[in-house]
Amino acid sequence: MSVRSGNIDVLPGRKQRMRREDAFHFVLCLLAKTVIAISVLPANGGSSSTEVKSLPPVLLLPKEKSFFQEAAIKIIKLYQKFPLLKFSSCKYHPTCSNYGLRAIEDYGFLVGHLMTFDRIQRCNPFTAAGSIDLPEEHYIFSSAKPVVKDSLRTCEVDDFTSVAISSISNRVDGSNAILSFAESLFAEGDYFRAITEYKRFIYFSDDIRGNNFAYFRIGECYYRLKEFTRAKDVFKSLVRNKELGDDFNLRAMFYIGKIYYKEGQYFLARCKFKDVIENCSSKENDNPFLTDAHLYIGLTFLKERLWEEASEEFCKIASGGTVSKEVLLGKKLKRKSPAIAGVLSIIPGLGKIYAGVSKDGIFSFISISLLGYLTYEIYSKNKNWDLASGMLAILSLSYYFGNIYGSVDAARLYNNKQEEKFIGRIESEVDKLLNWKVKD
């Protein structure tokens, strides 16, 4: 769970002044940043590759919570201290109470309140136990698209590797044995040790092409270890070296684009793949770099649900006609309207039934109906709003509006699931068209 830092105005003449503890915390944060910045400077005054990580949450300025947020958080924490809770269990992880704490802290009292009561209704006897269910997955006001798992895989060693190794294998010094050992580690997937051996080869070898190949392999190792920042640094340095030749440069550009693609930075990925297209010496359709760059650009549009743009990009290659037509079917996917789900949920549970979660809808209908009936009975018996009837009324309304929120969210999740399945199917088709496949 991330902690957001607030902005503090320190300009003179402002009417609102910082409180004493906030000022102290601000100074402490600045001192900590200064100490960390000094500690990572290289002793010789040169550049350092050490990454300065963000400050831990305790050193960030806390965002002020509203009165209602504070009250709700205290009530939930008080509830968690009840001894009876030790004998109860929740079907989700995190538990409903911890889910509520995170939702109210991250999204405010009103939205977090609705998310909490939607979660309570989803945690019912019909729910499968052991599911991971996080608040950020159910925030309906976010425009971010869900991350779809990348299904693109790799194959055997390509011609580029064979040619590079054969050009070095004629050497008679010990560096050839080091490179061969590094390649065997790379093939076995032992990337940490392979990096060490490639660095040893670079240290002992004076062959420029061999050193460049080893440096390229180091970037591949970092990529496959999912250390994308280091991998990008290696490949960017290769791209800047104009003496390496088109093969190295294009492959390094391609890796950079692939890294942006995996990080979800689809615009930057498109820019890098367009650089690959512009730097291709051959503009023929049989050029593997040209074909694969167009395919990946199409995939970036696909991940952003831009069906027409993706279709146009796939059309630019000779073998992409079938995929191009299939992509347009994304506009015709069976979807549920979140607005209709919200309107139908005026009758408790009906919106969830419409969105495809019938069991949750039935449970919501039963629980809200019982709470409403109990509230009415107590009020009609006392002929007045007392503490018991008032608490039950608040609880009933919380369940009711949580049901509306959950119905809208259920429709949104239904649409996302349909799109994910469709994108996964298109990716498997694109995977067959790729010439040079980059391993995850």
PDB file of N, CA and C in Angstrom, residues 25-35:
ATOM      1  N   HIS A  25       8.642  17.503  10.620  1.00  0.00           N
ATOM      2  CA  HIS A  25       8.646  16.331   9.732  1.00  0.00           C
ATOM      3  C   HIS A  25       9.201  16.697   8.363  1.00  0.00           C
ATOM      4  N   PHE A  26       8.886  17.891   7.875  1.00  0.00           N
ATOM      5  CA  PHE A  26       9.365  18.362   6.578  1.00  0.00           C
ATOM      6  C   PHE A  26      10.882  18.501   6.590  1.00  0.00           C
ATOM      7  N   VAL A  27      11.420  19.102   7.660  1.00  0.00           N
ATOM      8  CA  VAL A  27      12.864  19.268   7.776  1.00  0.00           C
ATOM      9  C   VAL A  27      13.550  17.912   7.861  1.00  0.00           C
ATOM     10  N   LEU A  28      12.965  16.984   8.621  1.00  0.00           N
ATOM     11  CA  LEU A  28      13.521  15.646   8.737  1.00  0.00           C
ATOM     12  C   LEU A  28      13.579  14.942   7.388  1.00  0.00           C
ATOM     13  N   CYS A  29      12.511  15.127   6.593  1.00  0.00           N
ATOM     14  CA  CYS A  29      12.462  14.518   5.260  1.00  0.00           C
ATOM     15  C   CYS A  29      13.563  15.082   4.364  1.00  0.00           C
ATOM     16  N   LEU A  30      13.777  16.406   4.413  1.00  0.00           N
ATOM     17  CA  LEU A  30      14.823  17.027   3.595  1.00  0.00           C
ATOM     18  C   LEU A  30      16.207  16.549   4.018  1.00  0.00           C
ATOM     19  N   LEU A  31      16.433  16.438   5.331  1.00  0.00           N
ATOM     20  CA  LEU A  31      17.728  15.965   5.815  1.00  0.00           C
ATOM     21  C   LEU A  31      17.986  14.528   5.378  1.00  0.00           C
ATOM     22  N   ALA A  32      16.942  13.707   5.431  1.00  0.00           N
ATOM     23  CA  ALA A  32      17.098  12.310   5.026  1.00  0.00           C
ATOM     24  C   ALA A  32      17.443  12.213   3.550  1.00  0.00           C
ATOM     25  N   LYS A  33      16.764  13.033   2.723  1.00  0.00           N
ATOM     26  CA  LYS A  33      17.063  13.029   1.293  1.00  0.00           C
ATOM     27  C   LYS A  33      18.506  13.451   1.041  1.00  0.00           C
ATOM     28  N   THR A  34      18.987  14.458   1.789  1.00  0.00           N
ATOM     29  CA  THR A  34      20.349  14.945   1.609  1.00  0.00           C
ATOM     30  C   THR A  34      21.365  13.871   1.973  1.00  0.00           C
ATOM     31  N   VAL A  35      21.122  13.190   3.108  1.00  0.00           N
ATOM     32  CA  VAL A  35      22.042  12.133   3.541  1.00  0.00           C
ATOM     33  C   VAL A  35      22.096  11.007   2.521  1.00  0.00           C
TER      34      VAL A  35
END
